Amino acid sequence: MNTLITILVVDDHTLFRRGLIALLGQEAGVEVVGEAADGSDALRIAEALKPDLILLDNHMPGVTGVALLPALRQVAPASRVLMLTVSEDEEDLSAALRNGAQGYLLKTIDGEDLAAALKRTMRGESVVSPEMSHKLLNALRNGGGATSPAKPEQDKDAPQLSPREIDILKQLTRGASNKEIARSLGIAETTVKIHVQHILRKLNLSSRVQAAVWGSEQGMGG
């Protein structure tokens, strides 16, 4: 089975973009298949290549990465999007996660941690830079700020979550990984993954991060 992760790098700073591509080229199991310097190129290339993962900067000419997210998800719905930015703004973080980004990393991250974050993202986990964790909690408590996009809408006819799914969602909301949840509940990691898929389907959500946002808004993060 081919486990190669294909990546599109979107960043308007040529030096950083090329350096990032060179860094990723040293990682086994990773292939950068495209690069873009602005939103229009990003949409065109994402639609053509359908990469597994899109590394997306936020501050670009014309449109921010956060604003570009809905369009990216439309042209490449199967691609996971990971924000890689210098922005430590709480509203950017909240809006990115609400618009479907699987994670939010700062450009100060080192190469080894970035490689690990890519693999975690492809396993369906959510990743947020440690420096942003407290801001994520603040954003969730505050509802993401007045200018943030609306939260993902829950299907009103969705079945109720089972007690086990509620237990898992509570731990997701606290930021636990599948492995940590499995260890805590005494179940297999594959079982956790199946429950997470059921939770997302029942709540009409597209990512673990959105599930964590939803859980926090329901008071499950305490």
PDB file of C-alpha atoms in Angstrom:
ATOM      1  CA  MET A   1       0.000   0.000   0.000  1.00  0.00           C
ATOM      2  CA  ASN A   2       1.301   3.426  -0.929  1.00  0.00           C
ATOM      3  CA  THR A   3       1.687   5.539   2.203  1.00  0.00           C
ATOM      4  CA  LEU A   4       3.272   8.551   0.488  1.00  0.00           C
ATOM      5  CA  ILE A   5       1.840  11.858   1.733  1.00  0.00           C
ATOM      6  CA  THR A   6       1.459  14.363  -1.101  1.00  0.00           C
ATOM      7  CA  ILE A   7       1.674  18.021  -0.080  1.00  0.00           C
ATOM      8  CA  LEU A   8       0.864  21.417  -1.570  1.00  0.00           C
ATOM      9  CA  VAL A   9       2.767  24.315   0.035  1.00  0.00           C
ATOM     10  CA  VAL A  10       0.999  27.698  -0.076  1.00  0.00           C
ATOM     11  CA  ASP A  11       3.064  30.700   1.077  1.00  0.00           C
ATOM     12  CA  ASP A  12       3.785  34.048  -0.539  1.00  0.00           C
ATOM     13  CA  HIS A  13       7.334  34.316   0.871  1.00  0.00           C
ATOM     14  CA  THR A  14       9.519  32.617  -1.734  1.00  0.00           C
ATOM     15  CA  LEU A  15      12.502  32.071   0.548  1.00  0.00           C
ATOM     16  CA  PHE A  16      10.428  30.460   3.288  1.00  0.00           C
ATOM     17  CA  ARG A  17       8.419  28.400   0.797  1.00  0.00           C
ATOM     18  CA  ARG A  18      11.511  27.015  -0.935  1.00  0.00           C
ATOM     19  CA  GLY A  19      13.198  26.338   2.400  1.00  0.00           C
ATOM     20  CA  LEU A  20      10.132  24.473   3.617  1.00  0.00           C
ATOM     21  CA  ILE A  21       9.985  22.420   0.430  1.00  0.00           C
ATOM     22  CA  ALA A  22      13.667  21.508   0.831  1.00  0.00           C
ATOM     23  CA  LEU A  23      13.054  20.529   4.455  1.00  0.00           C
ATOM     24  CA  LEU A  24      10.079  18.358   3.571  1.00  0.00           C
ATOM     25  CA  GLY A  25      12.084  16.741   0.792  1.00  0.00           C
ATOM     26  CA  GLN A  26      14.322  15.186   3.445  1.00  0.00           C
ATOM     27  CA  GLU A  27      11.409  13.404   5.083  1.00  0.00           C
ATOM     28  CA  ALA A  28      10.685   9.819   4.116  1.00  0.00           C
ATOM     29  CA  GLY A  29       7.126   9.203   2.966  1.00  0.00           C
ATOM     30  CA  VAL A  30       6.514  12.854   2.036  1.00  0.00           C
ATOM     31  CA  GLU A  31       6.399  14.411  -1.430  1.00  0.00           C
ATOM     32  CA  VAL A  32       5.738  18.073  -2.223  1.00  0.00           C
ATOM     33  CA  VAL A  33       3.746  17.947  -5.457  1.00  0.00           C
ATOM     34  CA  GLY A  34       3.014  21.649  -5.818  1.00  0.00           C
ATOM     35  CA  GLU A  35       3.586  25.159  -4.513  1.00  0.00           C
ATOM     36  CA  ALA A  36       1.613  28.393  -4.690  1.00  0.00           C
ATOM     37  CA  ALA A  37       2.265  31.995  -3.701  1.00  0.00           C
ATOM     38  CA  ASP A  38      -1.314  33.287  -3.549  1.00  0.00           C
ATOM     39  CA  GLY A  39      -4.902  32.218  -3.198  1.00  0.00           C
ATOM     40  CA  SER A  40      -5.800  31.917  -6.872  1.00  0.00           C
ATOM     41  CA  ASP A  41      -2.820  29.693  -7.634  1.00  0.00           C
ATOM     42  CA  ALA A  42      -3.551  27.652  -4.522  1.00  0.00           C
ATOM     43  CA  LEU A  43      -7.121  26.963  -5.655  1.00  0.00           C
ATOM     44  CA  ARG A  44      -6.079  26.091  -9.197  1.00  0.00           C
ATOM     45  CA  ILE A  45      -3.288  23.740  -8.113  1.00  0.00           C
ATOM     46  CA  ALA A  46      -5.287  22.144  -5.296  1.00  0.00           C
ATOM     47  CA  GLU A  47      -8.133  21.376  -7.691  1.00  0.00           C
ATOM     48  CA  ALA A  48      -5.753  19.883 -10.253  1.00  0.00           C
ATOM     49  CA  LEU A  49      -3.541  17.839  -7.919  1.00  0.00           C
ATOM     50  CA  LYS A  50      -5.903  16.954  -5.041  1.00  0.00           C
ATOM     51  CA  PRO A  51      -2.982  16.616  -2.574  1.00  0.00           C
ATOM     52  CA  ASP A  52      -3.349  14.683   0.659  1.00  0.00           C
ATOM     53  CA  LEU A  53      -2.338  17.736   2.666  1.00  0.00           C
ATOM     54  CA  ILE A  54      -2.183  21.497   2.098  1.00  0.00           C
ATOM     55  CA  LEU A  55       0.214  23.584   4.210  1.00  0.00           C
ATOM     56  CA  LEU A  56      -1.376  27.026   4.179  1.00  0.00           C
ATOM     57  CA  ASP A  57       0.022  30.392   5.262  1.00  0.00           C
ATOM     58  CA  ASN A  58      -2.430  32.970   6.541  1.00  0.00           C
ATOM     59  CA  HIS A  59      -1.138  36.423   5.550  1.00  0.00           C
ATOM     60  CA  MET A  60      -0.958  36.483   1.745  1.00  0.00           C
ATOM     61  CA  PRO A  61      -1.709  39.166  -0.839  1.00  0.00           C
ATOM     62  CA  GLY A  62      -5.326  39.386  -1.920  1.00  0.00           C
ATOM     63  CA  VAL A  63      -6.865  36.914   0.497  1.00  0.00           C
ATOM     64  CA  THR A  64      -5.889  35.445   3.836  1.00  0.00           C
ATOM     65  CA  GLY A  65      -5.431  31.735   4.274  1.00  0.00           C
ATOM     66  CA  VAL A  66      -8.325  31.651   6.750  1.00  0.00           C
ATOM     67  CA  ALA A  67     -10.651  33.279   4.200  1.00  0.00           C
ATOM     68  CA  LEU A  68      -9.402  30.881   1.509  1.00  0.00           C
ATOM     69  CA  LEU A  69     -10.238  27.753   3.503  1.00  0.00           C
ATOM     70  CA  PRO A  70     -13.892  27.303   2.408  1.00  0.00           C
ATOM     71  CA  ALA A  71     -12.945  27.553  -1.273  1.00  0.00           C
ATOM     72  CA  LEU A  72     -10.033  25.149  -0.823  1.00  0.00           C
ATOM     73  CA  ARG A  73     -12.316  22.632   0.840  1.00  0.00           C
ATOM     74  CA  GLN A  74     -14.728  22.984  -2.044  1.00  0.00           C
ATOM     75  CA  VAL A  75     -12.205  22.336  -4.830  1.00  0.00           C
ATOM     76  CA  ALA A  76     -10.270  19.651  -2.923  1.00  0.00           C
ATOM     77  CA  PRO A  77     -12.671  18.238  -0.308  1.00  0.00           C
ATOM     78  CA  ALA A  78     -10.504  15.221   0.515  1.00  0.00           C
ATOM     79  CA  SER A  79      -7.376  17.312   1.173  1.00  0.00           C
ATOM     80  CA  ARG A  80      -6.538  18.058   4.782  1.00  0.00           C
ATOM     81  CA  VAL A  81      -5.455  21.632   5.493  1.00  0.00           C
ATOM     82  CA  LEU A  82      -2.850  22.556   8.081  1.00  0.00           C
ATOM     83  CA  MET A  83      -2.247  26.241   8.789  1.00  0.00           C
ATOM     84  CA  LEU A  84       1.458  27.175   9.047  1.00  0.00           C
ATOM     85  CA  THR A  85       1.730  30.844   9.931  1.00  0.00           C
ATOM     86  CA  VAL A  86       3.359  33.542  12.026  1.00  0.00           C
ATOM     87  CA  SER A  87      -0.039  34.760  13.229  1.00  0.00           C
ATOM     88  CA  GLU A  88      -0.622  34.211  16.949  1.00  0.00           C
ATOM     89  CA  ASP A  89      -3.960  36.003  16.744  1.00  0.00           C
ATOM     90  CA  GLU A  90      -6.714  34.236  18.670  1.00  0.00           C
ATOM     91  CA  GLU A  91      -9.369  35.143  16.092  1.00  0.00           C
ATOM     92  CA  ASP A  92      -7.257  33.743  13.228  1.00  0.00           C
ATOM     93  CA  LEU A  93      -6.845  30.512  15.172  1.00  0.00           C
ATOM     94  CA  SER A  94     -10.553  30.233  15.945  1.00  0.00           C
ATOM     95  CA  ALA A  95     -11.657  31.098  12.404  1.00  0.00           C
ATOM     96  CA  ALA A  96      -9.194  28.642  10.863  1.00  0.00           C
ATOM     97  CA  LEU A  97     -10.450  25.747  12.970  1.00  0.00           C
ATOM     98  CA  ARG A  98     -14.091  26.673  12.437  1.00  0.00           C
ATOM     99  CA  ASN A  99     -13.522  26.836   8.666  1.00  0.00           C
ATOM    100  CA  GLY A 100     -12.214  23.283   8.647  1.00  0.00           C
ATOM    101  CA  ALA A 101      -8.428  23.437   9.121  1.00  0.00           C
ATOM    102  CA  GLN A 102      -7.134  20.268  10.760  1.00  0.00           C
ATOM    103  CA  GLY A 103      -4.536  22.187  12.732  1.00  0.00           C
ATOM    104  CA  TYR A 104      -2.733  25.441  13.368  1.00  0.00           C
ATOM    105  CA  LEU A 105       1.064  25.597  13.620  1.00  0.00           C
ATOM    106  CA  LEU A 106       3.426  28.513  14.045  1.00  0.00           C
ATOM    107  CA  LYS A 107       6.378  28.926  11.714  1.00  0.00           C
ATOM    108  CA  THR A 108       8.727  28.717  14.687  1.00  0.00           C
ATOM    109  CA  ILE A 109       8.137  24.936  14.752  1.00  0.00           C
ATOM    110  CA  ASP A 110      11.233  22.818  14.141  1.00  0.00           C
ATOM    111  CA  GLY A 111      11.520  20.312  11.318  1.00  0.00           C
ATOM    112  CA  GLU A 112      11.155  17.200  13.441  1.00  0.00           C
ATOM    113  CA  ASP A 113       7.994  18.465  15.125  1.00  0.00           C
ATOM    114  CA  LEU A 114       6.558  19.542  11.776  1.00  0.00           C
ATOM    115  CA  ALA A 115       7.110  16.077  10.299  1.00  0.00           C
ATOM    116  CA  ALA A 116       5.385  14.522  13.305  1.00  0.00           C
ATOM    117  CA  ALA A 117       2.496  16.992  12.973  1.00  0.00           C
ATOM    118  CA  LEU A 118       2.012  16.064   9.300  1.00  0.00           C
ATOM    119  CA  LYS A 119       1.735  12.386  10.166  1.00  0.00           C
ATOM    120  CA  ARG A 120      -0.649  13.072  13.043  1.00  0.00           C
ATOM    121  CA  THR A 121      -2.815  15.171  10.739  1.00  0.00           C
ATOM    122  CA  MET A 122      -2.971  12.365   8.181  1.00  0.00           C
ATOM    123  CA  ARG A 123      -4.065   9.991  10.954  1.00  0.00           C
ATOM    124  CA  GLY A 124      -7.014  12.299  11.550  1.00  0.00           C
ATOM    125  CA  GLU A 125      -5.668  13.960  14.675  1.00  0.00           C
ATOM    126  CA  SER A 126      -5.817  17.688  15.286  1.00  0.00           C
ATOM    127  CA  VAL A 127      -2.576  19.585  15.902  1.00  0.00           C
ATOM    128  CA  VAL A 128      -2.128  23.009  17.462  1.00  0.00           C
ATOM    129  CA  SER A 129       1.201  24.595  18.394  1.00  0.00           C
ATOM    130  CA  PRO A 130       1.745  24.418  22.166  1.00  0.00           C
ATOM    131  CA  GLU A 131       2.139  28.213  22.226  1.00  0.00           C
ATOM    132  CA  MET A 132      -1.415  28.522  20.898  1.00  0.00           C
ATOM    133  CA  SER A 133      -3.099  26.009  23.202  1.00  0.00           C
ATOM    134  CA  HIS A 134      -4.164  28.555  25.816  1.00  0.00           C
ATOM    135  CA  LYS A 135      -5.463  30.844  23.060  1.00  0.00           C
ATOM    136  CA  LEU A 136      -7.474  27.954  21.657  1.00  0.00           C
ATOM    137  CA  LEU A 137      -9.123  27.474  25.040  1.00  0.00           C
ATOM    138  CA  ASN A 138      -9.839  31.205  25.257  1.00  0.00           C
ATOM    139  CA  ALA A 139     -11.282  31.206  21.753  1.00  0.00           C
ATOM    140  CA  LEU A 140     -13.569  28.298  22.588  1.00  0.00           C
ATOM    141  CA  ARG A 141     -14.732  29.856  25.841  1.00  0.00           C
ATOM    142  CA  ASN A 142     -15.438  33.165  24.094  1.00  0.00           C
ATOM    143  CA  GLY A 143     -17.229  31.585  21.163  1.00  0.00           C
ATOM    144  CA  GLY A 144     -14.432  32.509  18.760  1.00  0.00           C
ATOM    145  CA  GLY A 145     -14.954  36.268  18.698  1.00  0.00           C
ATOM    146  CA  ALA A 146     -17.557  38.405  17.008  1.00  0.00           C
ATOM    147  CA  THR A 147     -15.923  38.334  13.594  1.00  0.00           C
ATOM    148  CA  SER A 148     -15.318  34.571  13.432  1.00  0.00           C
ATOM    149  CA  PRO A 149     -17.387  32.421  11.077  1.00  0.00           C
ATOM    150  CA  ALA A 150     -20.345  30.602  12.545  1.00  0.00           C
ATOM    151  CA  LYS A 151     -19.751  27.245  14.158  1.00  0.00           C
ATOM    152  CA  PRO A 152     -20.399  24.137  12.038  1.00  0.00           C
ATOM    153  CA  GLU A 153     -24.127  23.476  12.097  1.00  0.00           C
ATOM    154  CA  GLN A 154     -25.248  20.317  13.850  1.00  0.00           C
ATOM    155  CA  ASP A 155     -27.799  18.223  12.033  1.00  0.00           C
ATOM    156  CA  LYS A 156     -30.965  18.638  14.090  1.00  0.00           C
ATOM    157  CA  ASP A 157     -32.080  15.118  13.087  1.00  0.00           C
ATOM    158  CA  ALA A 158     -28.764  13.501  14.016  1.00  0.00           C
ATOM    159  CA  PRO A 159     -28.980  10.517  16.406  1.00  0.00           C
ATOM    160  CA  GLN A 160     -27.948  11.122  19.986  1.00  0.00           C
ATOM    161  CA  LEU A 161     -24.399  10.211  20.941  1.00  0.00           C
ATOM    162  CA  SER A 162     -23.944   7.010  22.890  1.00  0.00           C
ATOM    163  CA  PRO A 163     -22.423   7.136  26.399  1.00  0.00           C
ATOM    164  CA  ARG A 164     -19.128   5.829  24.997  1.00  0.00           C
ATOM    165  CA  GLU A 165     -19.133   8.466  22.244  1.00  0.00           C
ATOM    166  CA  ILE A 166     -19.778  11.160  24.841  1.00  0.00           C
ATOM    167  CA  ASP A 167     -16.804   9.895  26.877  1.00  0.00           C
ATOM    168  CA  ILE A 168     -14.593  10.058  23.796  1.00  0.00           C
ATOM    169  CA  LEU A 169     -15.890  13.475  22.745  1.00  0.00           C
ATOM    170  CA  LYS A 170     -15.114  14.846  26.213  1.00  0.00           C
ATOM    171  CA  GLN A 171     -11.521  13.688  25.863  1.00  0.00           C
ATOM    172  CA  LEU A 172     -11.305  15.016  22.297  1.00  0.00           C
ATOM    173  CA  THR A 173     -12.441  18.383  23.634  1.00  0.00           C
ATOM    174  CA  ARG A 174      -9.571  18.335  26.122  1.00  0.00           C
ATOM    175  CA  GLY A 175      -7.119  17.712  23.269  1.00  0.00           C
ATOM    176  CA  ALA A 176      -6.366  14.030  23.876  1.00  0.00           C
ATOM    177  CA  SER A 177      -4.958  11.916  21.048  1.00  0.00           C
ATOM    178  CA  ASN A 178      -6.476   8.602  19.958  1.00  0.00           C
ATOM    179  CA  LYS A 179      -3.713   6.744  21.782  1.00  0.00           C
ATOM    180  CA  GLU A 180      -4.334   8.698  24.997  1.00  0.00           C
ATOM    181  CA  ILE A 181      -8.087   8.122  24.757  1.00  0.00           C
ATOM    182  CA  ALA A 182      -7.583   4.398  24.155  1.00  0.00           C
ATOM    183  CA  ARG A 183      -5.287   4.118  27.164  1.00  0.00           C
ATOM    184  CA  SER A 184      -7.648   6.093  29.397  1.00  0.00           C
ATOM    185  CA  LEU A 185     -10.753   4.078  28.462  1.00  0.00           C
ATOM    186  CA  GLY A 186      -9.026   0.701  28.177  1.00  0.00           C
ATOM    187  CA  ILE A 187     -10.028   0.131  24.552  1.00  0.00           C
ATOM    188  CA  ALA A 188      -8.148  -0.363  21.293  1.00  0.00           C
ATOM    189  CA  GLU A 189      -6.933   2.676  19.349  1.00  0.00           C
ATOM    190  CA  THR A 190      -8.745   1.378  16.250  1.00  0.00           C
ATOM    191  CA  THR A 191     -11.975   1.342  18.282  1.00  0.00           C
ATOM    192  CA  VAL A 192     -11.410   4.979  19.211  1.00  0.00           C
ATOM    193  CA  LYS A 193     -10.967   5.867  15.525  1.00  0.00           C
ATOM    194  CA  ILE A 194     -14.263   4.184  14.660  1.00  0.00           C
ATOM    195  CA  HIS A 195     -16.074   6.043  17.458  1.00  0.00           C
ATOM    196  CA  VAL A 196     -14.573   9.361  16.287  1.00  0.00           C
ATOM    197  CA  GLN A 197     -15.858   8.706  12.753  1.00  0.00           C
ATOM    198  CA  HIS A 198     -19.320   7.998  14.166  1.00  0.00           C
ATOM    199  CA  ILE A 199     -19.221  11.198  16.247  1.00  0.00           C
ATOM    200  CA  LEU A 200     -18.297  13.320  13.228  1.00  0.00           C
ATOM    201  CA  ARG A 201     -21.034  11.754  11.120  1.00  0.00           C
ATOM    202  CA  LYS A 202     -23.714  12.139  13.791  1.00  0.00           C
ATOM    203  CA  LEU A 203     -22.818  15.775  14.478  1.00  0.00           C
ATOM    204  CA  ASN A 204     -22.410  16.614  10.779  1.00  0.00           C
ATOM    205  CA  LEU A 205     -18.827  17.793  11.327  1.00  0.00           C
ATOM    206  CA  SER A 206     -15.752  17.320   9.164  1.00  0.00           C
ATOM    207  CA  SER A 207     -12.802  17.189  11.567  1.00  0.00           C
ATOM    208  CA  ARG A 208     -11.707  16.360  15.107  1.00  0.00           C
ATOM    209  CA  VAL A 209     -10.999  20.035  15.678  1.00  0.00           C
ATOM    210  CA  GLN A 210     -14.580  20.984  14.845  1.00  0.00           C
ATOM    211  CA  ALA A 211     -15.735  18.206  17.181  1.00  0.00           C
ATOM    212  CA  ALA A 212     -13.562  19.697  19.936  1.00  0.00           C
ATOM    213  CA  VAL A 213     -15.046  23.137  19.274  1.00  0.00           C
ATOM    214  CA  TRP A 214     -18.560  21.684  19.413  1.00  0.00           C
ATOM    215  CA  GLY A 215     -17.773  19.759  22.588  1.00  0.00           C
ATOM    216  CA  SER A 216     -16.372  22.854  24.279  1.00  0.00           C
ATOM    217  CA  GLU A 217     -19.476  24.830  23.385  1.00  0.00           C
ATOM    218  CA  GLN A 218     -21.531  22.061  25.040  1.00  0.00           C
ATOM    219  CA  GLY A 219     -19.444  22.353  28.214  1.00  0.00           C
ATOM    220  CA  MET A 220     -17.576  19.075  27.710  1.00  0.00           C
ATOM    221  CA  GLY A 221     -14.062  20.433  28.167  1.00  0.00           C
ATOM    222  CA  GLY A 222     -14.141  20.803  31.927  1.00  0.00           C
TER     223      GLY A 222
END
